[in-house]
Amino acid sequence: MQKDKTTREILAPAGSIEQLIAAVNNGCDSVYLGLDSFNARMKAPNFTTENIGQWIDYCHLFGVKVYVAINTSLKNNEFAKAVKLLETVYLNNADGVIVTDLALMRIASRLSKPFDVVASTQLNAHDSFGAKFLSDCGATTVVCARESSIEEIRDIVSTGVNVECFIHGATCVCQSGQCLFSAMVGGNSGNRGLCAQPCRKLYSANGENFGYLLSARDLCGLDIARRLSENGVTTFKIEGRNRRAEYAGITSRVYKQLFDNGFEYRRSDTDALAEMYNRSMSTLSYLDGDNKDIIAPNVQNHVGVKVGTVKGKGFVAEREVVKGDGLKVFHGDTEVCGGLCLGDGTGFVSADFSGVVSDGMEVRRTTSVSLCKDILDKKKLLSVRIEFEAYSNERAVLKANCNGVEVTVNSDFVVPKAEKVPTLKAEITNQLQKTGNSHYTISDIMVNIGEIFLAKSQINGLRRLLFETLDKAIVQAYNKQFCNRQSKNNRLDYIIQQATNSQLNEMLEATDDVPKHKQMPCENTLAVVCHTQEELAQARNIAQIVIYKPCMIDKQSIADADKYDAFIDLPSFSDNIYLYDLMLNNPVGIVCHNVGHVGLARSLNLPYIAGSGLNIYNDYIANEFSDAKTFVYSLELTLSEIAQFSNKSGLIFVDGDVALMKLVHCPYKLNYNCNCSNCKASKQLIYKDELGNIFTIVRRKDGRCSFELINGLKLSVVSKITSGGRFLIDYNPEIVAHYSALNSGIQDGYVESKPYTKGRLFNKVN
C-alpha cells in the first residue's frame, strides 16, 4: 500500500516481547520482528507461530504496524516451510513482511492488499536500477543499501516505491548482502541470521597498526534525519533486535520527539542514545560519499558516555549518577575495565572497579539505572470517554468511545433500588476512573443514575468488562482492512499441499516483458575468471565461458572484454549510472552481483551471468534469472545441496580466491592516512587476525572505488571432484588444464600443492 510521502514512520526493533513493549510505549510507529525460523536475527529471543497473533493485536491496539522478517537465504528443502510461515504471518494480520528471497517476494506480492512487501537491505538496492527490479518482483518498499549516497536514495525514491533507510544502530562494514566471512570461517552464515561477527575482532595491517580495523561505528541519525525526509524517505529504521528492551524504548522516544519537534534535538537526547548503547557513534558519512570515518579501530563494543574521572577508590562525577549505574574505565581510547557505581549524586562517588585503575582515567557510564527505569516505566495510554447509566430494576449500561470506536456493555444483574443509603455519582465516578492495568486514561465521565445501590465490586467488574470489550473492538477496527485475507483465493496453504516443483516454478515465472536470452546447455562447462589480457587470450582457447575481472572498469577494459568475447565482472558496489553511459554504445556481457546489475543488463538488453553476489540459494531464485546465460550457485551451498537443484545449468565455483567481504569504505585511507589526491591503493595491504590468518585487500574501480577482502587461502577441491561438471575457476594454467581434462573424461592426477580451503562445498552452513 503506497504511503503518503509526507508521513514519517519510525520502525523500531522488536527482538523480544520486552523490546516490543518498550518500543510501543515510547512512541514508535511500527515494529519489525522475527519468528523462530528464517529471520536474520536468529540469536534474538524472537516470537513464535503460537504467540505472534497476540502481539500483533497488542501493537494494533495502539495503531502500531507490525512487519515480520522472513529475510534469510532459503535452501530448496526450506522453501515450502518459508511459504507456510508467510501464510501464518499473513493470516495473523501482520501489516507487512520483510523478505530477501526474490521468489518469496513474488509470492507475497500476490496476496491481497493491504500487505506491504519490503525488500530487505540484503538485496543491496542502491539506485533506481535495483529499486525498479525489486518493484517488478513485487516489493512495495525498498530498504536502501546502507552504503547509499543521498543522490542514490533520491534516485530510488524517483521510482515510486516507498523508501526505508536505517537511522540508528549498528552498521555492517561489509556491503549489504555481500558478506561470506562468518559462513566461510565458521559455518555460521550471516545471510541465515547467525553471523558470528568476525569483523569485530582485532586485526593488524601489514604487520602493524593493530586495531579493530573491520569494526564499523554505530550510526546516529539525529543530524541526517531531516535530509533523508526531505529527499523522500518515508520509513526510518532503528537497528538492534539483539539489544536490550531499554534500547528499543529510548531510540523510539528520541526519534519520535525529533520528528515531532521539527528535527530539533537536545544534547540530552544524544547522551541518552549514547548511554544506552554506542560503539563510537557517527552520522552516516556515506550520504555525501565520504566513508573514511565509519571504522572505530579503537573500540569493539559499548563505550557509554563520560561521567567523570578516577580518583582513589571511586571517581569524581561530573554529572548525576545513581547507585547501580554500570561503568567502564578508559585510558585514552583503550578500555581498562568495568565497574559499578556505589553512590549517588555528583562530586566524589565510590565505585567498585573490576581492574586496576589510576587517578585521572576516564569513567564512562554504560548503564544508567534511572534512564532504564524511566524507559521501562513508560506506559502508552489511550484516551477514552465513558458514559454510565443505571436505574432501579434495569441493567446498568456502560459505554465507551476511544478515537471513534464505541462499545457498550450491560451488567449481568438487575440494579436494585436503594433501600437505605443510595450510591452517589461521585462514588461511581471515582471507581470508573481507576483504570488499573488497562491501556486507557479517562478523559471524560458522564454518570446518569436513579435512586440505586451498587457495590464497588460490581462497578469495578463492569469497568473491567468494558475495557476488555474495547480492546477487542479497537483491534477489530484496525484489522477490518484485512478482512479479505481469510478467503481461499488469498490463502497459501494449497500451494504447499498441491504444488509440485514445476508448478511452483510456473507460478514464479518472470514477467513477459523480461527479455529472454538462451540459456547455456547443461553440459560440462568450464568458466574461467581472468584478470589480464594475457589470461584472456589463453583462456579463450580452452574455456567455454570467459569472465574478465579487471581492477578498473573503463572503455579499455570493455574493449578488452569485447575482443575476447568475455563477460565483464562488475564490482558489487558499482556506479551503475557510470556503467550505463559506458556500455550504452559499447555493449558487452556482464556478470551481475546484485539486483541493480540485472536491472542494468535488462535495460541495455545485455547478455548477463547471474553471479555469486546474487547468492542463488534455491531453484526459485534461479528461475528469477531465467533470461541469464547462466548463473552461479551460492558459495554457501554444499555440492550435495547443489545436486538437489532441478536447474542443473548453473556454475559451481570450485577453485580460486574467495572474497569474504565487499567493502565500500577505503581501507587505504584508514591505514595510510591518505586521501584520493594521494591514493595509496597501489601499495599492498594485508590484514592478519589474532590467529595469524591472512586476508588481502584488493581495490576495484568503476565510477568510484570499492574493495574486496580476499581470504588468504584459496578455494580448492581438486582432490574431491573426480568427474566433469559445470565449473567456475580463477585463471591458473594448471587448474584450467586440470578441469578441462576432467570435463573431457581424463584423469590427469593433478594434486594441489599450495595451502587451500574447501570452503563450504563439503560442510554446510548453519
PDB file of C-alpha atoms in Angstrom, residues 58-237:
ATOM      1  CA  TYR A  58      -1.228  -5.731  21.017  1.00  0.00           C
ATOM      2  CA  CYS A  59       0.514  -3.426  18.541  1.00  0.00           C
ATOM      3  CA  HIS A  60      -2.649  -2.802  16.557  1.00  0.00           C
ATOM      4  CA  LEU A  61      -4.418  -1.750  19.753  1.00  0.00           C
ATOM      5  CA  PHE A  62      -2.135   1.303  19.702  1.00  0.00           C
ATOM      6  CA  GLY A  63      -2.180   1.738  15.934  1.00  0.00           C
ATOM      7  CA  VAL A  64       1.381   0.424  15.631  1.00  0.00           C
ATOM      8  CA  LYS A  65       2.206  -1.556  12.487  1.00  0.00           C
ATOM      9  CA  VAL A  66       3.986  -4.908  12.533  1.00  0.00           C
ATOM     10  CA  TYR A  67       6.432  -6.116   9.906  1.00  0.00           C
ATOM     11  CA  VAL A  68       7.636  -9.697  10.172  1.00  0.00           C
ATOM     12  CA  ALA A  69      11.073 -10.564   8.858  1.00  0.00           C
ATOM     13  CA  ILE A  70      11.394 -13.712   6.757  1.00  0.00           C
ATOM     14  CA  ASN A  71      14.688 -12.473   5.435  1.00  0.00           C
ATOM     15  CA  THR A  72      17.257 -15.243   5.300  1.00  0.00           C
ATOM     16  CA  SER A  73      18.658 -17.240   2.410  1.00  0.00           C
ATOM     17  CA  LEU A  74      16.456 -20.284   1.849  1.00  0.00           C
ATOM     18  CA  LYS A  75      17.641 -23.682   0.700  1.00  0.00           C
ATOM     19  CA  ASN A  76      15.488 -25.750  -1.638  1.00  0.00           C
ATOM     20  CA  ASN A  77      14.273 -28.015   1.157  1.00  0.00           C
ATOM     21  CA  GLU A  78      13.301 -24.986   3.268  1.00  0.00           C
ATOM     22  CA  PHE A  79      11.311 -23.028   0.747  1.00  0.00           C
ATOM     23  CA  ALA A  80       7.944 -24.668   1.379  1.00  0.00           C
ATOM     24  CA  LYS A  81       8.317 -24.074   5.127  1.00  0.00           C
ATOM     25  CA  ALA A  82       9.086 -20.414   4.478  1.00  0.00           C
ATOM     26  CA  VAL A  83       5.963 -20.084   2.343  1.00  0.00           C
ATOM     27  CA  LYS A  84       3.949 -21.675   5.154  1.00  0.00           C
ATOM     28  CA  LEU A  85       5.454 -19.177   7.584  1.00  0.00           C
ATOM     29  CA  LEU A  86       4.492 -16.363   5.234  1.00  0.00           C
ATOM     30  CA  GLU A  87       0.924 -17.640   5.314  1.00  0.00           C
ATOM     31  CA  THR A  88       0.950 -17.679   9.132  1.00  0.00           C
ATOM     32  CA  VAL A  89       2.185 -14.098   9.217  1.00  0.00           C
ATOM     33  CA  TYR A  90      -0.408 -13.011   6.670  1.00  0.00           C
ATOM     34  CA  LEU A  91      -3.349 -14.695   8.395  1.00  0.00           C
ATOM     35  CA  ASN A  92      -2.333 -13.206  11.745  1.00  0.00           C
ATOM     36  CA  ASN A  93      -2.822  -9.733  10.249  1.00  0.00           C
ATOM     37  CA  ALA A  94       0.769  -8.527  10.041  1.00  0.00           C
ATOM     38  CA  ASP A  95       0.993  -5.255   8.147  1.00  0.00           C
ATOM     39  CA  GLY A  96       3.843  -6.493   6.009  1.00  0.00           C
ATOM     40  CA  VAL A  97       6.726  -8.863   5.522  1.00  0.00           C
ATOM     41  CA  ILE A  98      10.450  -8.179   5.080  1.00  0.00           C
ATOM     42  CA  VAL A  99      11.987 -10.584   2.581  1.00  0.00           C
ATOM     43  CA  THR A 100      15.340 -11.347   0.987  1.00  0.00           C
ATOM     44  CA  ASP A 101      14.387 -14.310  -1.188  1.00  0.00           C
ATOM     45  CA  LEU A 102      13.141 -12.949  -4.534  1.00  0.00           C
ATOM     46  CA  ALA A 103      10.798 -15.854  -5.161  1.00  0.00           C
ATOM     47  CA  LEU A 104       9.208 -15.467  -1.743  1.00  0.00           C
ATOM     48  CA  MET A 105       8.826 -11.775  -2.509  1.00  0.00           C
ATOM     49  CA  ARG A 106       6.921 -12.581  -5.686  1.00  0.00           C
ATOM     50  CA  ILE A 107       4.568 -14.899  -3.789  1.00  0.00           C
ATOM     51  CA  ALA A 108       3.993 -12.297  -1.056  1.00  0.00           C
ATOM     52  CA  SER A 109       3.188  -9.671  -3.672  1.00  0.00           C
ATOM     53  CA  ARG A 110       0.261 -11.759  -4.939  1.00  0.00           C
ATOM     54  CA  LEU A 111      -1.501 -11.673  -1.610  1.00  0.00           C
ATOM     55  CA  SER A 112      -4.473  -9.387  -1.135  1.00  0.00           C
ATOM     56  CA  LYS A 113      -3.577  -5.831  -0.167  1.00  0.00           C
ATOM     57  CA  PRO A 114      -3.033  -4.015   2.122  1.00  0.00           C
ATOM     58  CA  PHE A 115       0.110  -6.027   2.755  1.00  0.00           C
ATOM     59  CA  ASP A 116       3.480  -4.318   2.432  1.00  0.00           C
ATOM     60  CA  VAL A 117       6.225  -6.364   0.824  1.00  0.00           C
ATOM     61  CA  VAL A 118       9.536  -4.945   1.983  1.00  0.00           C
ATOM     62  CA  ALA A 119      12.734  -5.734   0.069  1.00  0.00           C
ATOM     63  CA  SER A 120      15.456  -6.262   2.671  1.00  0.00           C
ATOM     64  CA  THR A 121      18.682  -4.275   2.697  1.00  0.00           C
ATOM     65  CA  GLN A 122      20.351  -7.638   1.997  1.00  0.00           C
ATOM     66  CA  LEU A 123      19.208  -7.238  -1.605  1.00  0.00           C
ATOM     67  CA  ASN A 124      21.625  -4.334  -1.951  1.00  0.00           C
ATOM     68  CA  ALA A 125      19.458  -1.818  -3.819  1.00  0.00           C
ATOM     69  CA  HIS A 126      21.470   1.381  -4.048  1.00  0.00           C
ATOM     70  CA  ASP A 127      19.997   3.011  -7.142  1.00  0.00           C
ATOM     71  CA  SER A 128      16.963   3.098  -9.419  1.00  0.00           C
ATOM     72  CA  PHE A 129      18.131   0.033 -11.368  1.00  0.00           C
ATOM     73  CA  GLY A 130      17.891  -2.111  -8.251  1.00  0.00           C
ATOM     74  CA  ALA A 131      14.712  -0.444  -7.000  1.00  0.00           C
ATOM     75  CA  LYS A 132      12.894  -0.976 -10.311  1.00  0.00           C
ATOM     76  CA  PHE A 133      13.965  -4.610 -10.381  1.00  0.00           C
ATOM     77  CA  LEU A 134      12.607  -5.173  -6.874  1.00  0.00           C
ATOM     78  CA  SER A 135       9.413  -3.299  -7.657  1.00  0.00           C
ATOM     79  CA  ASP A 136       8.892  -5.605 -10.644  1.00  0.00           C
ATOM     80  CA  CYS A 137       9.321  -8.549  -8.258  1.00  0.00           C
ATOM     81  CA  GLY A 138       6.509  -7.168  -6.112  1.00  0.00           C
ATOM     82  CA  ALA A 139       8.253  -5.024  -3.496  1.00  0.00           C
ATOM     83  CA  THR A 140       6.173  -2.095  -2.245  1.00  0.00           C
ATOM     84  CA  THR A 141       9.003  -0.814  -0.030  1.00  0.00           C
ATOM     85  CA  VAL A 142      12.736  -0.928  -0.668  1.00  0.00           C
ATOM     86  CA  VAL A 143      15.247  -0.757   2.166  1.00  0.00           C
ATOM     87  CA  CYS A 144      18.212   1.165   0.787  1.00  0.00           C
ATOM     88  CA  ALA A 145      21.619  -0.427   0.983  1.00  0.00           C
ATOM     89  CA  ARG A 146      23.297   1.190   3.972  1.00  0.00           C
ATOM     90  CA  GLU A 147      26.093   2.464   1.729  1.00  0.00           C
ATOM     91  CA  SER A 148      23.780   4.551  -0.454  1.00  0.00           C
ATOM     92  CA  SER A 149      24.510   8.238  -1.012  1.00  0.00           C
ATOM     93  CA  ILE A 150      21.825  10.904  -0.820  1.00  0.00           C
ATOM     94  CA  GLU A 151      21.786  11.090  -4.627  1.00  0.00           C
ATOM     95  CA  GLU A 152      21.243   7.344  -4.866  1.00  0.00           C
ATOM     96  CA  ILE A 153      18.477   7.473  -2.266  1.00  0.00           C
ATOM     97  CA  ARG A 154      16.818  10.238  -4.251  1.00  0.00           C
ATOM     98  CA  ASP A 155      17.184   8.058  -7.351  1.00  0.00           C
ATOM     99  CA  ILE A 156      15.428   5.175  -5.586  1.00  0.00           C
ATOM    100  CA  VAL A 157      12.633   7.496  -4.430  1.00  0.00           C
ATOM    101  CA  SER A 158      12.085   8.549  -8.054  1.00  0.00           C
ATOM    102  CA  THR A 159      10.955   5.015  -8.946  1.00  0.00           C
ATOM    103  CA  GLY A 160       7.796   5.439  -6.849  1.00  0.00           C
ATOM    104  CA  VAL A 161       8.459   2.734  -4.266  1.00  0.00           C
ATOM    105  CA  ASN A 162       8.305   3.519  -0.572  1.00  0.00           C
ATOM    106  CA  VAL A 163      11.830   4.052   0.687  1.00  0.00           C
ATOM    107  CA  GLU A 164      13.197   2.881   4.014  1.00  0.00           C
ATOM    108  CA  CYS A 165      16.582   3.861   5.448  1.00  0.00           C
ATOM    109  CA  PHE A 166      18.466   2.941   8.582  1.00  0.00           C
ATOM    110  CA  ILE A 167      18.560   5.852  11.020  1.00  0.00           C
ATOM    111  CA  HIS A 168      20.245   4.395  14.118  1.00  0.00           C
ATOM    112  CA  GLY A 169      22.214   1.433  15.399  1.00  0.00           C
ATOM    113  CA  ALA A 170      24.993  -0.925  14.414  1.00  0.00           C
ATOM    114  CA  THR A 171      26.262  -0.881  10.847  1.00  0.00           C
ATOM    115  CA  CYS A 172      27.994  -3.651   8.927  1.00  0.00           C
ATOM    116  CA  VAL A 173      31.406  -2.992   7.465  1.00  0.00           C
ATOM    117  CA  CYS A 174      30.553  -5.240   4.541  1.00  0.00           C
ATOM    118  CA  GLN A 175      28.407  -4.065   1.697  1.00  0.00           C
ATOM    119  CA  SER A 176      24.781  -5.004   2.275  1.00  0.00           C
ATOM    120  CA  GLY A 177      24.111  -8.629   1.362  1.00  0.00           C
ATOM    121  CA  GLN A 178      27.667  -9.404   0.244  1.00  0.00           C
ATOM    122  CA  CYS A 179      29.253 -10.937   3.352  1.00  0.00           C
ATOM    123  CA  LEU A 180      30.534 -14.522   3.411  1.00  0.00           C
ATOM    124  CA  PHE A 181      33.031 -14.032   6.246  1.00  0.00           C
ATOM    125  CA  SER A 182      31.163 -15.699   9.099  1.00  0.00           C
ATOM    126  CA  ALA A 183      29.934 -18.526   6.876  1.00  0.00           C
ATOM    127  CA  MET A 184      33.346 -19.328   5.455  1.00  0.00           C
ATOM    128  CA  VAL A 185      35.414 -19.132   8.636  1.00  0.00           C
ATOM    129  CA  GLY A 186      32.994 -20.842  10.995  1.00  0.00           C
ATOM    130  CA  GLY A 187      29.946 -22.134   9.162  1.00  0.00           C
ATOM    131  CA  ASN A 188      27.504 -19.685  10.759  1.00  0.00           C
ATOM    132  CA  SER A 189      26.043 -17.661   7.935  1.00  0.00           C
ATOM    133  CA  GLY A 190      25.125 -14.030   8.395  1.00  0.00           C
ATOM    134  CA  ASN A 191      22.806 -14.499   5.424  1.00  0.00           C
ATOM    135  CA  ARG A 192      20.906 -17.000   7.560  1.00  0.00           C
ATOM    136  CA  GLY A 193      20.786 -14.928  10.738  1.00  0.00           C
ATOM    137  CA  LEU A 194      23.728 -16.470  12.577  1.00  0.00           C
ATOM    138  CA  CYS A 195      26.589 -14.043  11.991  1.00  0.00           C
ATOM    139  CA  ALA A 196      29.459 -14.665  14.417  1.00  0.00           C
ATOM    140  CA  GLN A 197      30.848 -11.177  13.707  1.00  0.00           C
ATOM    141  CA  PRO A 198      34.473 -11.985  12.811  1.00  0.00           C
ATOM    142  CA  CYS A 199      34.643  -8.349  11.670  1.00  0.00           C
ATOM    143  CA  ARG A 200      34.601  -7.226  15.326  1.00  0.00           C
ATOM    144  CA  LYS A 201      37.935  -8.926  16.112  1.00  0.00           C
ATOM    145  CA  LEU A 202      41.418  -7.422  16.276  1.00  0.00           C
ATOM    146  CA  TYR A 203      43.442  -7.212  13.064  1.00  0.00           C
ATOM    147  CA  SER A 204      46.784  -5.824  12.044  1.00  0.00           C
ATOM    148  CA  ALA A 205      47.556  -4.129   8.745  1.00  0.00           C
ATOM    149  CA  ASN A 206      50.842  -5.112   7.122  1.00  0.00           C
ATOM    150  CA  GLY A 207      52.077  -6.432  10.453  1.00  0.00           C
ATOM    151  CA  GLU A 208      51.452  -3.196  12.350  1.00  0.00           C
ATOM    152  CA  ASN A 209      48.623  -0.743  13.034  1.00  0.00           C
ATOM    153  CA  PHE A 210      46.746  -3.139  15.305  1.00  0.00           C
ATOM    154  CA  GLY A 211      43.093  -2.424  15.962  1.00  0.00           C
ATOM    155  CA  TYR A 212      39.501  -3.271  15.187  1.00  0.00           C
ATOM    156  CA  LEU A 213      40.107  -2.499  11.526  1.00  0.00           C
ATOM    157  CA  LEU A 214      36.828  -4.014  10.317  1.00  0.00           C
ATOM    158  CA  SER A 215      34.582  -2.842  13.153  1.00  0.00           C
ATOM    159  CA  ALA A 216      32.153  -0.173  11.984  1.00  0.00           C
ATOM    160  CA  ARG A 217      30.872   2.593  14.217  1.00  0.00           C
ATOM    161  CA  ASP A 218      27.243   2.772  15.295  1.00  0.00           C
ATOM    162  CA  LEU A 219      25.028   5.104  13.322  1.00  0.00           C
ATOM    163  CA  CYS A 220      23.320   8.071  14.998  1.00  0.00           C
ATOM    164  CA  GLY A 221      20.992   9.784  12.546  1.00  0.00           C
ATOM    165  CA  LEU A 222      19.862  12.827  14.517  1.00  0.00           C
ATOM    166  CA  ASP A 223      21.738  15.133  12.150  1.00  0.00           C
ATOM    167  CA  ILE A 224      20.674  13.462   8.896  1.00  0.00           C
ATOM    168  CA  ALA A 225      17.008  12.705   9.546  1.00  0.00           C
ATOM    169  CA  ARG A 226      15.857  15.996   8.026  1.00  0.00           C
ATOM    170  CA  ARG A 227      17.860  15.421   4.826  1.00  0.00           C
ATOM    171  CA  LEU A 228      16.551  11.906   4.439  1.00  0.00           C
ATOM    172  CA  SER A 229      12.977  13.045   4.981  1.00  0.00           C
ATOM    173  CA  GLU A 230      13.276  15.969   2.579  1.00  0.00           C
ATOM    174  CA  ASN A 231      14.629  13.608  -0.066  1.00  0.00           C
ATOM    175  CA  GLY A 232      11.670  11.246   0.128  1.00  0.00           C
ATOM    176  CA  VAL A 233      12.488   8.635   2.757  1.00  0.00           C
ATOM    177  CA  THR A 234       9.273   7.561   4.471  1.00  0.00           C
ATOM    178  CA  THR A 235      10.417   4.866   6.902  1.00  0.00           C
ATOM    179  CA  PHE A 236      13.258   5.322   9.384  1.00  0.00           C
ATOM    180  CA  LYS A 237      14.594   2.033  10.673  1.00  0.00           C
TER     181      LYS A 237
END
